[in-house]
Amino acid sequence: MLRIENMDACYGLFQALFRVNLEAARGETLALIGSNGAGKSTLLRAIAGAIRVGRSTITLDGKAIGGDPEHSQIANGIALVPEGRRLFADLTVEENLLVAAGAAKKIGRTGEWTPERLFKELPALDPLRSRPATALSGGQQQLVAIARSLVMNPQILMCDEVSLGLSPVAVDVVYQLLRKVKQAGTAVIMVEQNVSRALAESDHYCCLQKGRVVLKGVSAQADYGRVAHAYFGA
Ligand code: ATP
C-alpha cells in the first residue's frame, strides 16, 4: 500500500501541492482528475522522487520513502511513465526494453515482466522491435513507454496523461494493458483528462484543484456532477 500523508510540494517559492492525502493499493487503479495546473503531474513527480518532499509524507508498506531520489524510488518499486514518454530516441524498441531490463537486474527488480513477455502480451509491438523508438505512432510509443516501466517490475506504476493525443483504438489497447498490470497485482496511478474514461477505468478517483484534494472516492459510486464540479472548480 502506498500512502501519501499531508504532502506539500514546491517549485522554488511556488507551492504546487497542499497537504495531499491519498492511498493506492496493489491490484487497484487510482485515477487523478483535475483541470490544467491542478497539480496532477506534480503529485506523480513528487512520488517518483523528481521533486523533494518530506520523508514521512510517502510510505510504501509502512516504510517512509518520501524525499528519496528518483533512482531510489525506482529501486523501491515506483515507476513513472511521464507525459511525453521520454523514450531513448536513438535506440530501437527492443533496445529500449533491454536497457531497462539491464537496469532492473542491477537493482534487483527482475520479475515476471521481461521484454519477451511484453512482446508476447503486446503483439502489436513485436513486429516493431527493430524500429527506432521514435519512428512509431503515439499509441505505439505509449505502449513502449509503459512496457519499459513494467520491465522494472514496479509495485506502483504511474502513468501521466494516459490517452493524450492517442486515437480511440490506441487508447483501448493502452487500457487493456493497464488492466492486465493491475490484475497482476500492481497499483496503477493514472492521470486521465477524459473524466468518464478515468472513472470507468479506475477503482478509486481523486480530484485535485489548485494543488488540493477536493474530492475522492470509489469510482463506481462517483457522482458525475460532483466530479465535474470538482474538476472545473465551478
Ligand atoms: P496539466 O493537466 O496541464 O498537465 P497538472 O494538473 O499536471 O496540469 P502540474 O503540471 O502539476 O499540473 O502543475 C501544477 C502547478 O505547478 C501549476 O500551477 C504549474 O504552473 C506549476 N508548475 C509545474 N511545473 C513547474 C515548474 N517546473 N516550475 C514552476 N512551476 C511549475
PDB file of C-alpha atoms and ligand atoms in Angstrom:
ATOM      1  CA  MET A   1       0.000   0.000   0.000  1.00  0.00           C
ATOM      2  CA  LEU A   2       1.304   3.433  -0.994  1.00  0.00           C
ATOM      3  CA  ARG A   3       0.175   6.156   1.370  1.00  0.00           C
ATOM      4  CA  ILE A   4       0.564   9.888   0.862  1.00  0.00           C
ATOM      5  CA  GLU A   5       0.066  11.957   4.008  1.00  0.00           C
ATOM      6  CA  ASN A   6      -0.020  15.724   4.295  1.00  0.00           C
ATOM      7  CA  MET A   7       2.221  16.146   1.295  1.00  0.00           C
ATOM      8  CA  ASP A   8       3.284  19.642   0.294  1.00  0.00           C
ATOM      9  CA  ALA A   9       5.381  20.208  -2.823  1.00  0.00           C
ATOM     10  CA  CYS A  10       7.022  23.356  -4.111  1.00  0.00           C
ATOM     11  CA  TYR A  11       8.823  24.645  -7.180  1.00  0.00           C
ATOM     12  CA  GLY A  12      11.123  27.146  -5.533  1.00  0.00           C
ATOM     13  CA  LEU A  13       8.842  29.618  -3.761  1.00  0.00           C
ATOM     14  CA  PHE A  14       5.736  28.425  -5.607  1.00  0.00           C
ATOM     15  CA  GLN A  15       3.718  25.880  -3.656  1.00  0.00           C
ATOM     16  CA  ALA A  16       2.022  23.432  -6.061  1.00  0.00           C
ATOM     17  CA  LEU A  17       0.615  20.859  -3.599  1.00  0.00           C
ATOM     18  CA  PHE A  18      -1.022  21.445  -0.227  1.00  0.00           C
ATOM     19  CA  ARG A  19      -1.394  18.706   2.397  1.00  0.00           C
ATOM     20  CA  VAL A  20      -2.342  15.984  -0.083  1.00  0.00           C
ATOM     21  CA  ASN A  21      -3.656  12.737   1.390  1.00  0.00           C
ATOM     22  CA  LEU A  22      -4.362   9.625  -0.663  1.00  0.00           C
ATOM     23  CA  GLU A  23      -3.747   5.909  -0.892  1.00  0.00           C
ATOM     24  CA  ALA A  24      -3.074   3.459  -3.703  1.00  0.00           C
ATOM     25  CA  ALA A  25      -3.472  -0.260  -3.152  1.00  0.00           C
ATOM     26  CA  ARG A  26      -1.989  -3.154  -5.122  1.00  0.00           C
ATOM     27  CA  GLY A  27      -4.368  -4.640  -7.662  1.00  0.00           C
ATOM     28  CA  GLU A  28      -6.270  -1.358  -7.917  1.00  0.00           C
ATOM     29  CA  THR A  29      -6.242   1.662 -10.180  1.00  0.00           C
ATOM     30  CA  LEU A  30      -6.386   5.191  -8.840  1.00  0.00           C
ATOM     31  CA  ALA A  31      -7.341   7.961 -11.274  1.00  0.00           C
ATOM     32  CA  LEU A  32      -6.120  11.512 -10.675  1.00  0.00           C
ATOM     33  CA  ILE A  33      -8.573  14.004 -12.093  1.00  0.00           C
ATOM     34  CA  GLY A  34      -8.234  17.766 -12.347  1.00  0.00           C
ATOM     35  CA  SER A  35      -8.008  20.657 -14.760  1.00  0.00           C
ATOM     36  CA  ASN A  36      -4.775  22.074 -16.201  1.00  0.00           C
ATOM     37  CA  GLY A  37      -2.393  23.144 -13.472  1.00  0.00           C
ATOM     38  CA  ALA A  38      -4.282  21.309 -10.703  1.00  0.00           C
ATOM     39  CA  GLY A  39      -1.100  19.524  -9.625  1.00  0.00           C
ATOM     40  CA  LYS A  40      -1.568  16.014 -11.046  1.00  0.00           C
ATOM     41  CA  SER A  41       1.848  15.759 -12.716  1.00  0.00           C
ATOM     42  CA  THR A  42       3.489  17.397  -9.726  1.00  0.00           C
ATOM     43  CA  LEU A  43       1.986  14.743  -7.464  1.00  0.00           C
ATOM     44  CA  LEU A  44       3.294  11.940  -9.692  1.00  0.00           C
ATOM     45  CA  ARG A  45       6.716  13.582  -9.923  1.00  0.00           C
ATOM     46  CA  ALA A  46       6.848  14.019  -6.151  1.00  0.00           C
ATOM     47  CA  ILE A  47       6.042  10.337  -5.609  1.00  0.00           C
ATOM     48  CA  ALA A  48       8.647   9.395  -8.235  1.00  0.00           C
ATOM     49  CA  GLY A  49      11.314  11.388  -6.394  1.00  0.00           C
ATOM     50  CA  ALA A  50      11.741  14.114  -9.003  1.00  0.00           C
ATOM     51  CA  ILE A  51      10.570  16.772  -6.527  1.00  0.00           C
ATOM     52  CA  ARG A  52      11.800  16.762  -2.945  1.00  0.00           C
ATOM     53  CA  VAL A  53       9.127  16.178  -0.305  1.00  0.00           C
ATOM     54  CA  GLY A  54       9.160  15.376   3.402  1.00  0.00           C
ATOM     55  CA  ARG A  55      10.300  11.856   4.307  1.00  0.00           C
ATOM     56  CA  SER A  56       7.176  10.903   6.246  1.00  0.00           C
ATOM     57  CA  THR A  57       4.786  12.115   3.527  1.00  0.00           C
ATOM     58  CA  ILE A  58       5.209   8.939   1.428  1.00  0.00           C
ATOM     59  CA  THR A  59       5.108   5.453   2.894  1.00  0.00           C
ATOM     60  CA  LEU A  60       5.224   2.187   0.998  1.00  0.00           C
ATOM     61  CA  ASP A  61       4.035  -0.745   3.119  1.00  0.00           C
ATOM     62  CA  GLY A  62       4.680   1.343   6.213  1.00  0.00           C
ATOM     63  CA  LYS A  63       8.227   2.350   5.257  1.00  0.00           C
ATOM     64  CA  ALA A  64       8.845   6.082   4.899  1.00  0.00           C
ATOM     65  CA  ILE A  65      10.349   6.764   1.467  1.00  0.00           C
ATOM     66  CA  GLY A  66       9.452  10.420   0.848  1.00  0.00           C
ATOM     67  CA  GLY A  67      12.351  12.503  -0.400  1.00  0.00           C
ATOM     68  CA  ASP A  68      14.276   9.544  -1.822  1.00  0.00           C
ATOM     69  CA  PRO A  69      15.775  10.482  -5.202  1.00  0.00           C
ATOM     70  CA  GLU A  70      14.368   9.088  -8.442  1.00  0.00           C
ATOM     71  CA  HIS A  71      16.778   6.148  -8.758  1.00  0.00           C
ATOM     72  CA  SER A  72      15.961   5.063  -5.185  1.00  0.00           C
ATOM     73  CA  GLN A  73      12.223   5.263  -5.838  1.00  0.00           C
ATOM     74  CA  ILE A  74      12.662   3.023  -8.893  1.00  0.00           C
ATOM     75  CA  ALA A  75      14.546   0.576  -6.665  1.00  0.00           C
ATOM     76  CA  ASN A  76      11.688   0.904  -4.143  1.00  0.00           C
ATOM     77  CA  GLY A  77       9.314  -0.269  -6.885  1.00  0.00           C
ATOM     78  CA  ILE A  78       7.861   3.016  -8.094  1.00  0.00           C
ATOM     79  CA  ALA A  79       7.843   3.680 -11.842  1.00  0.00           C
ATOM     80  CA  LEU A  80       6.608   6.737 -13.700  1.00  0.00           C
ATOM     81  CA  VAL A  81       5.607   6.879 -17.365  1.00  0.00           C
ATOM     82  CA  PRO A  82       5.956  10.639 -17.811  1.00  0.00           C
ATOM     83  CA  GLU A  83       3.943  12.865 -20.079  1.00  0.00           C
ATOM     84  CA  GLY A  84       5.851  12.917 -23.390  1.00  0.00           C
ATOM     85  CA  ARG A  85       7.145   9.378 -22.734  1.00  0.00           C
ATOM     86  CA  ARG A  86      10.870  10.226 -22.982  1.00  0.00           C
ATOM     87  CA  LEU A  87      11.903   7.120 -24.866  1.00  0.00           C
ATOM     88  CA  PHE A  88      15.565   6.706 -25.844  1.00  0.00           C
ATOM     89  CA  ALA A  89      15.267   8.153 -29.345  1.00  0.00           C
ATOM     90  CA  ASP A  90      18.492   6.619 -30.706  1.00  0.00           C
ATOM     91  CA  LEU A  91      17.546   3.107 -29.612  1.00  0.00           C
ATOM     92  CA  THR A  92      15.155   0.627 -31.141  1.00  0.00           C
ATOM     93  CA  VAL A  93      12.001  -0.524 -29.386  1.00  0.00           C
ATOM     94  CA  GLU A  94      13.720  -3.721 -28.263  1.00  0.00           C
ATOM     95  CA  GLU A  95      16.835  -1.868 -27.104  1.00  0.00           C
ATOM     96  CA  ASN A  96      14.676   0.487 -25.019  1.00  0.00           C
ATOM     97  CA  LEU A  97      13.302  -2.536 -23.183  1.00  0.00           C
ATOM     98  CA  LEU A  98      16.683  -4.282 -22.931  1.00  0.00           C
ATOM     99  CA  VAL A  99      18.320  -1.219 -21.383  1.00  0.00           C
ATOM    100  CA  ALA A 100      15.541  -1.184 -18.777  1.00  0.00           C
ATOM    101  CA  ALA A 101      15.970  -4.936 -18.220  1.00  0.00           C
ATOM    102  CA  GLY A 102      19.702  -4.403 -17.618  1.00  0.00           C
ATOM    103  CA  ALA A 103      18.942  -1.671 -15.087  1.00  0.00           C
ATOM    104  CA  ALA A 104      16.295  -3.853 -13.413  1.00  0.00           C
ATOM    105  CA  LYS A 105      18.838  -6.645 -12.988  1.00  0.00           C
ATOM    106  CA  LYS A 106      21.387  -4.273 -11.438  1.00  0.00           C
ATOM    107  CA  ILE A 107      18.936  -3.052  -8.801  1.00  0.00           C
ATOM    108  CA  GLY A 108      17.275  -6.405  -8.133  1.00  0.00           C
ATOM    109  CA  ARG A 109      13.936  -5.643  -9.755  1.00  0.00           C
ATOM    110  CA  THR A 110      13.711  -8.601 -12.107  1.00  0.00           C
ATOM    111  CA  GLY A 111      10.371 -10.407 -12.165  1.00  0.00           C
ATOM    112  CA  GLU A 112       7.522 -11.537 -14.363  1.00  0.00           C
ATOM    113  CA  TRP A 113       7.623  -8.536 -16.721  1.00  0.00           C
ATOM    114  CA  THR A 114      10.500  -9.359 -19.063  1.00  0.00           C
ATOM    115  CA  PRO A 115      10.948  -7.851 -22.554  1.00  0.00           C
ATOM    116  CA  GLU A 116       9.986 -11.220 -24.096  1.00  0.00           C
ATOM    117  CA  ARG A 117       6.785 -11.470 -22.039  1.00  0.00           C
ATOM    118  CA  LEU A 118       5.884  -7.914 -23.016  1.00  0.00           C
ATOM    119  CA  PHE A 119       6.378  -8.620 -26.720  1.00  0.00           C
ATOM    120  CA  LYS A 120       4.017 -11.588 -26.252  1.00  0.00           C
ATOM    121  CA  GLU A 121       1.441  -9.545 -24.336  1.00  0.00           C
ATOM    122  CA  LEU A 122       1.652  -6.743 -26.883  1.00  0.00           C
ATOM    123  CA  PRO A 123       1.618  -8.438 -30.295  1.00  0.00           C
ATOM    124  CA  ALA A 124       1.360  -5.027 -31.960  1.00  0.00           C
ATOM    125  CA  LEU A 125       4.879  -4.238 -30.722  1.00  0.00           C
ATOM    126  CA  ASP A 126       6.553  -7.461 -31.776  1.00  0.00           C
ATOM    127  CA  PRO A 127       6.987  -6.575 -35.466  1.00  0.00           C
ATOM    128  CA  LEU A 128       8.315  -3.161 -34.432  1.00  0.00           C
ATOM    129  CA  ARG A 129      11.219  -4.468 -32.327  1.00  0.00           C
ATOM    130  CA  SER A 130      13.914  -3.131 -34.643  1.00  0.00           C
ATOM    131  CA  ARG A 131      12.322   0.252 -35.313  1.00  0.00           C
ATOM    132  CA  PRO A 132      13.777   3.375 -33.736  1.00  0.00           C
ATOM    133  CA  ALA A 133      11.509   4.067 -30.763  1.00  0.00           C
ATOM    134  CA  THR A 134      10.550   7.467 -32.066  1.00  0.00           C
ATOM    135  CA  ALA A 135       9.565   6.146 -35.535  1.00  0.00           C
ATOM    136  CA  LEU A 136       6.282   4.924 -34.091  1.00  0.00           C
ATOM    137  CA  SER A 137       2.765   6.251 -33.734  1.00  0.00           C
ATOM    138  CA  GLY A 138       1.818   7.981 -30.484  1.00  0.00           C
ATOM    139  CA  GLY A 139      -0.094   4.920 -29.293  1.00  0.00           C
ATOM    140  CA  GLN A 140       2.803   2.606 -30.090  1.00  0.00           C
ATOM    141  CA  GLN A 141       5.204   4.924 -28.275  1.00  0.00           C
ATOM    142  CA  GLN A 142       2.904   4.969 -25.259  1.00  0.00           C
ATOM    143  CA  LEU A 143       2.925   1.163 -25.207  1.00  0.00           C
ATOM    144  CA  VAL A 144       6.731   1.101 -25.377  1.00  0.00           C
ATOM    145  CA  ALA A 145       6.936   3.662 -22.578  1.00  0.00           C
ATOM    146  CA  ILE A 146       4.638   1.619 -20.351  1.00  0.00           C
ATOM    147  CA  ALA A 147       6.434  -1.603 -21.288  1.00  0.00           C
ATOM    148  CA  ARG A 148       9.785  -0.023 -20.433  1.00  0.00           C
ATOM    149  CA  SER A 149       8.487   0.933 -16.986  1.00  0.00           C
ATOM    150  CA  LEU A 150       6.999  -2.525 -16.484  1.00  0.00           C
ATOM    151  CA  VAL A 151      10.371  -4.142 -17.133  1.00  0.00           C
ATOM    152  CA  MET A 152      11.385  -2.587 -13.783  1.00  0.00           C
ATOM    153  CA  ASN A 153       8.672  -4.794 -12.225  1.00  0.00           C
ATOM    154  CA  PRO A 154       7.194  -1.923 -10.232  1.00  0.00           C
ATOM    155  CA  GLN A 155       4.811  -2.270  -7.306  1.00  0.00           C
ATOM    156  CA  ILE A 156       3.374   1.109  -8.253  1.00  0.00           C
ATOM    157  CA  LEU A 157       3.029   2.072 -11.918  1.00  0.00           C
ATOM    158  CA  MET A 158       2.197   5.725 -12.517  1.00  0.00           C
ATOM    159  CA  CYS A 159       1.092   6.960 -15.959  1.00  0.00           C
ATOM    160  CA  ASP A 160       0.762  10.631 -16.722  1.00  0.00           C
ATOM    161  CA  GLU A 161      -1.769  11.638 -19.411  1.00  0.00           C
ATOM    162  CA  VAL A 162      -2.559   8.070 -20.426  1.00  0.00           C
ATOM    163  CA  SER A 163      -4.548   8.870 -23.554  1.00  0.00           C
ATOM    164  CA  LEU A 164      -3.291  12.303 -24.575  1.00  0.00           C
ATOM    165  CA  GLY A 165      -3.067  12.552 -28.358  1.00  0.00           C
ATOM    166  CA  LEU A 166      -3.941   8.896 -28.980  1.00  0.00           C
ATOM    167  CA  SER A 167      -6.587   7.519 -31.344  1.00  0.00           C
ATOM    168  CA  PRO A 168      -9.577   5.790 -29.714  1.00  0.00           C
ATOM    169  CA  VAL A 169      -8.243   2.393 -30.812  1.00  0.00           C
ATOM    170  CA  ALA A 170      -4.802   3.116 -29.346  1.00  0.00           C
ATOM    171  CA  VAL A 171      -6.404   4.265 -26.089  1.00  0.00           C
ATOM    172  CA  ASP A 172      -8.274   0.957 -25.847  1.00  0.00           C
ATOM    173  CA  VAL A 173      -5.045  -1.017 -26.333  1.00  0.00           C
ATOM    174  CA  VAL A 174      -3.239   1.013 -23.667  1.00  0.00           C
ATOM    175  CA  TYR A 175      -6.075   0.492 -21.173  1.00  0.00           C
ATOM    176  CA  GLN A 176      -6.163  -3.226 -21.938  1.00  0.00           C
ATOM    177  CA  LEU A 177      -2.523  -3.359 -20.881  1.00  0.00           C
ATOM    178  CA  LEU A 178      -3.116  -1.289 -17.745  1.00  0.00           C
ATOM    179  CA  ARG A 179      -5.939  -3.651 -16.728  1.00  0.00           C
ATOM    180  CA  LYS A 180      -3.561  -6.602 -17.043  1.00  0.00           C
ATOM    181  CA  VAL A 181      -0.968  -4.777 -14.971  1.00  0.00           C
ATOM    182  CA  LYS A 182      -3.493  -4.140 -12.229  1.00  0.00           C
ATOM    183  CA  GLN A 183      -4.717  -7.749 -12.342  1.00  0.00           C
ATOM    184  CA  ALA A 184      -1.100  -8.865 -11.906  1.00  0.00           C
ATOM    185  CA  GLY A 185      -1.206  -7.117  -8.510  1.00  0.00           C
ATOM    186  CA  THR A 186       0.428  -3.779  -9.254  1.00  0.00           C
ATOM    187  CA  ALA A 187      -1.047  -0.500  -8.053  1.00  0.00           C
ATOM    188  CA  VAL A 188      -1.742   1.753 -11.029  1.00  0.00           C
ATOM    189  CA  ILE A 189      -1.986   5.520 -10.603  1.00  0.00           C
ATOM    190  CA  MET A 190      -3.012   7.353 -13.730  1.00  0.00           C
ATOM    191  CA  VAL A 191      -3.775  10.827 -14.941  1.00  0.00           C
ATOM    192  CA  GLU A 192      -6.596  10.855 -17.469  1.00  0.00           C
ATOM    193  CA  GLN A 193      -8.187  14.038 -18.807  1.00  0.00           C
ATOM    194  CA  ASN A 194     -11.285  12.209 -20.036  1.00  0.00           C
ATOM    195  CA  VAL A 195     -13.338  12.106 -16.837  1.00  0.00           C
ATOM    196  CA  SER A 196     -15.770   9.366 -17.949  1.00  0.00           C
ATOM    197  CA  ARG A 197     -12.909   7.180 -19.065  1.00  0.00           C
ATOM    198  CA  ALA A 198     -10.965   7.922 -15.882  1.00  0.00           C
ATOM    199  CA  LEU A 199     -13.888   6.778 -13.746  1.00  0.00           C
ATOM    200  CA  ALA A 200     -14.616   3.748 -15.947  1.00  0.00           C
ATOM    201  CA  GLU A 201     -11.030   2.505 -15.821  1.00  0.00           C
ATOM    202  CA  SER A 202     -10.337   3.072 -12.124  1.00  0.00           C
ATOM    203  CA  ASP A 203     -11.327   1.655  -8.745  1.00  0.00           C
ATOM    204  CA  HIS A 204     -10.774   4.918  -6.891  1.00  0.00           C
ATOM    205  CA  TYR A 205     -10.527   8.509  -8.006  1.00  0.00           C
ATOM    206  CA  CYS A 206      -9.069  11.649  -6.536  1.00  0.00           C
ATOM    207  CA  CYS A 207      -9.882  15.160  -7.782  1.00  0.00           C
ATOM    208  CA  LEU A 208      -7.264  17.866  -7.373  1.00  0.00           C
ATOM    209  CA  GLN A 209      -7.922  21.579  -7.601  1.00  0.00           C
ATOM    210  CA  LYS A 210      -5.175  24.164  -7.247  1.00  0.00           C
ATOM    211  CA  GLY A 211      -2.928  21.652  -5.524  1.00  0.00           C
ATOM    212  CA  ARG A 212      -5.517  20.417  -3.039  1.00  0.00           C
ATOM    213  CA  VAL A 213      -7.552  17.216  -2.906  1.00  0.00           C
ATOM    214  CA  VAL A 214     -11.159  18.370  -3.157  1.00  0.00           C
ATOM    215  CA  LEU A 215     -12.962  15.078  -3.725  1.00  0.00           C
ATOM    216  CA  LYS A 216     -12.122  11.389  -3.702  1.00  0.00           C
ATOM    217  CA  GLY A 217     -13.966   8.124  -3.578  1.00  0.00           C
ATOM    218  CA  VAL A 218     -14.891   4.834  -5.198  1.00  0.00           C
ATOM    219  CA  SER A 219     -15.113   5.308  -8.968  1.00  0.00           C
ATOM    220  CA  ALA A 220     -18.126   3.014  -9.453  1.00  0.00           C
ATOM    221  CA  GLN A 221     -20.071   5.163  -6.981  1.00  0.00           C
ATOM    222  CA  ALA A 222     -18.885   8.543  -8.258  1.00  0.00           C
ATOM    223  CA  ASP A 223     -21.488  11.210  -8.779  1.00  0.00           C
ATOM    224  CA  TYR A 224     -20.545  12.590 -12.200  1.00  0.00           C
ATOM    225  CA  GLY A 225     -21.943  16.023 -11.393  1.00  0.00           C
ATOM    226  CA  ARG A 226     -19.848  16.343  -8.233  1.00  0.00           C
ATOM    227  CA  VAL A 227     -16.740  15.139 -10.038  1.00  0.00           C
ATOM    228  CA  ALA A 228     -17.331  17.624 -12.890  1.00  0.00           C
ATOM    229  CA  HIS A 229     -17.838  20.360 -10.284  1.00  0.00           C
ATOM    230  CA  ALA A 230     -14.575  19.374  -8.600  1.00  0.00           C
ATOM    231  CA  TYR A 231     -12.849  19.216 -11.996  1.00  0.00           C
ATOM    232  CA  PHE A 232     -13.923  22.610 -13.223  1.00  0.00           C
ATOM    233  CA  GLY A 233     -13.959  24.223  -9.810  1.00  0.00           C
ATOM    234  CA  ALA A 234     -17.255  25.869 -10.649  1.00  0.00           C
TER     235      ALA A 234
HETATM  236  P1  ATP B   1      -1.821  19.579 -16.746  1.00  0.00           P
HETATM  237  O1  ATP B   1      -3.080  18.801 -16.811  1.00  0.00           O
HETATM  238  O2  ATP B   1      -1.884  20.878 -17.505  1.00  0.00           O
HETATM  239  O3  ATP B   1      -0.586  18.779 -17.061  1.00  0.00           O
HETATM  240  P2  ATP B   1      -1.310  19.315 -13.889  1.00  0.00           P
HETATM  241  O4  ATP B   1      -2.536  19.083 -13.077  1.00  0.00           O
HETATM  242  O5  ATP B   1      -0.466  18.132 -14.207  1.00  0.00           O
HETATM  243  O6  ATP B   1      -1.700  20.085 -15.219  1.00  0.00           O
HETATM  244  P3  ATP B   1       1.089  20.436 -12.809  1.00  0.00           P
HETATM  245  O7  ATP B   1       1.892  20.280 -14.068  1.00  0.00           O
HETATM  246  O8  ATP B   1       1.363  19.515 -11.717  1.00  0.00           O
HETATM  247  O9  ATP B   1      -0.456  20.417 -13.143  1.00  0.00           O
HETATM  248  O10 ATP B   1       1.278  21.930 -12.303  1.00  0.00           O
HETATM  249  C1  ATP B   1       0.786  22.355 -11.038  1.00  0.00           C
HETATM  250  C2  ATP B   1       1.224  23.793 -10.827  1.00  0.00           C
HETATM  251  O11 ATP B   1       2.646  23.837 -10.718  1.00  0.00           O
HETATM  252  C3  ATP B   1       0.831  24.736 -11.953  1.00  0.00           C
HETATM  253  O12 ATP B   1       0.473  25.985 -11.397  1.00  0.00           O
HETATM  254  C4  ATP B   1       2.109  24.859 -12.760  1.00  0.00           C
HETATM  255  O13 ATP B   1       2.189  26.101 -13.409  1.00  0.00           O
HETATM  256  C5  ATP B   1       3.175  24.728 -11.692  1.00  0.00           C
HETATM  257  N1  ATP B   1       4.399  24.108 -12.212  1.00  0.00           N
HETATM  258  C6  ATP B   1       4.509  22.940 -12.853  1.00  0.00           C
HETATM  259  N2  ATP B   1       5.785  22.664 -13.158  1.00  0.00           N
HETATM  260  C7  ATP B   1       6.506  23.718 -12.697  1.00  0.00           C
HETATM  261  C8  ATP B   1       7.909  24.037 -12.707  1.00  0.00           C
HETATM  262  N3  ATP B   1       8.807  23.229 -13.232  1.00  0.00           N
HETATM  263  N4  ATP B   1       8.276  25.198 -12.124  1.00  0.00           N
HETATM  264  C9  ATP B   1       7.374  26.030 -11.562  1.00  0.00           C
HETATM  265  N5  ATP B   1       6.038  25.791 -11.502  1.00  0.00           N
HETATM  266  C10 ATP B   1       5.622  24.639 -12.083  1.00  0.00           C
END
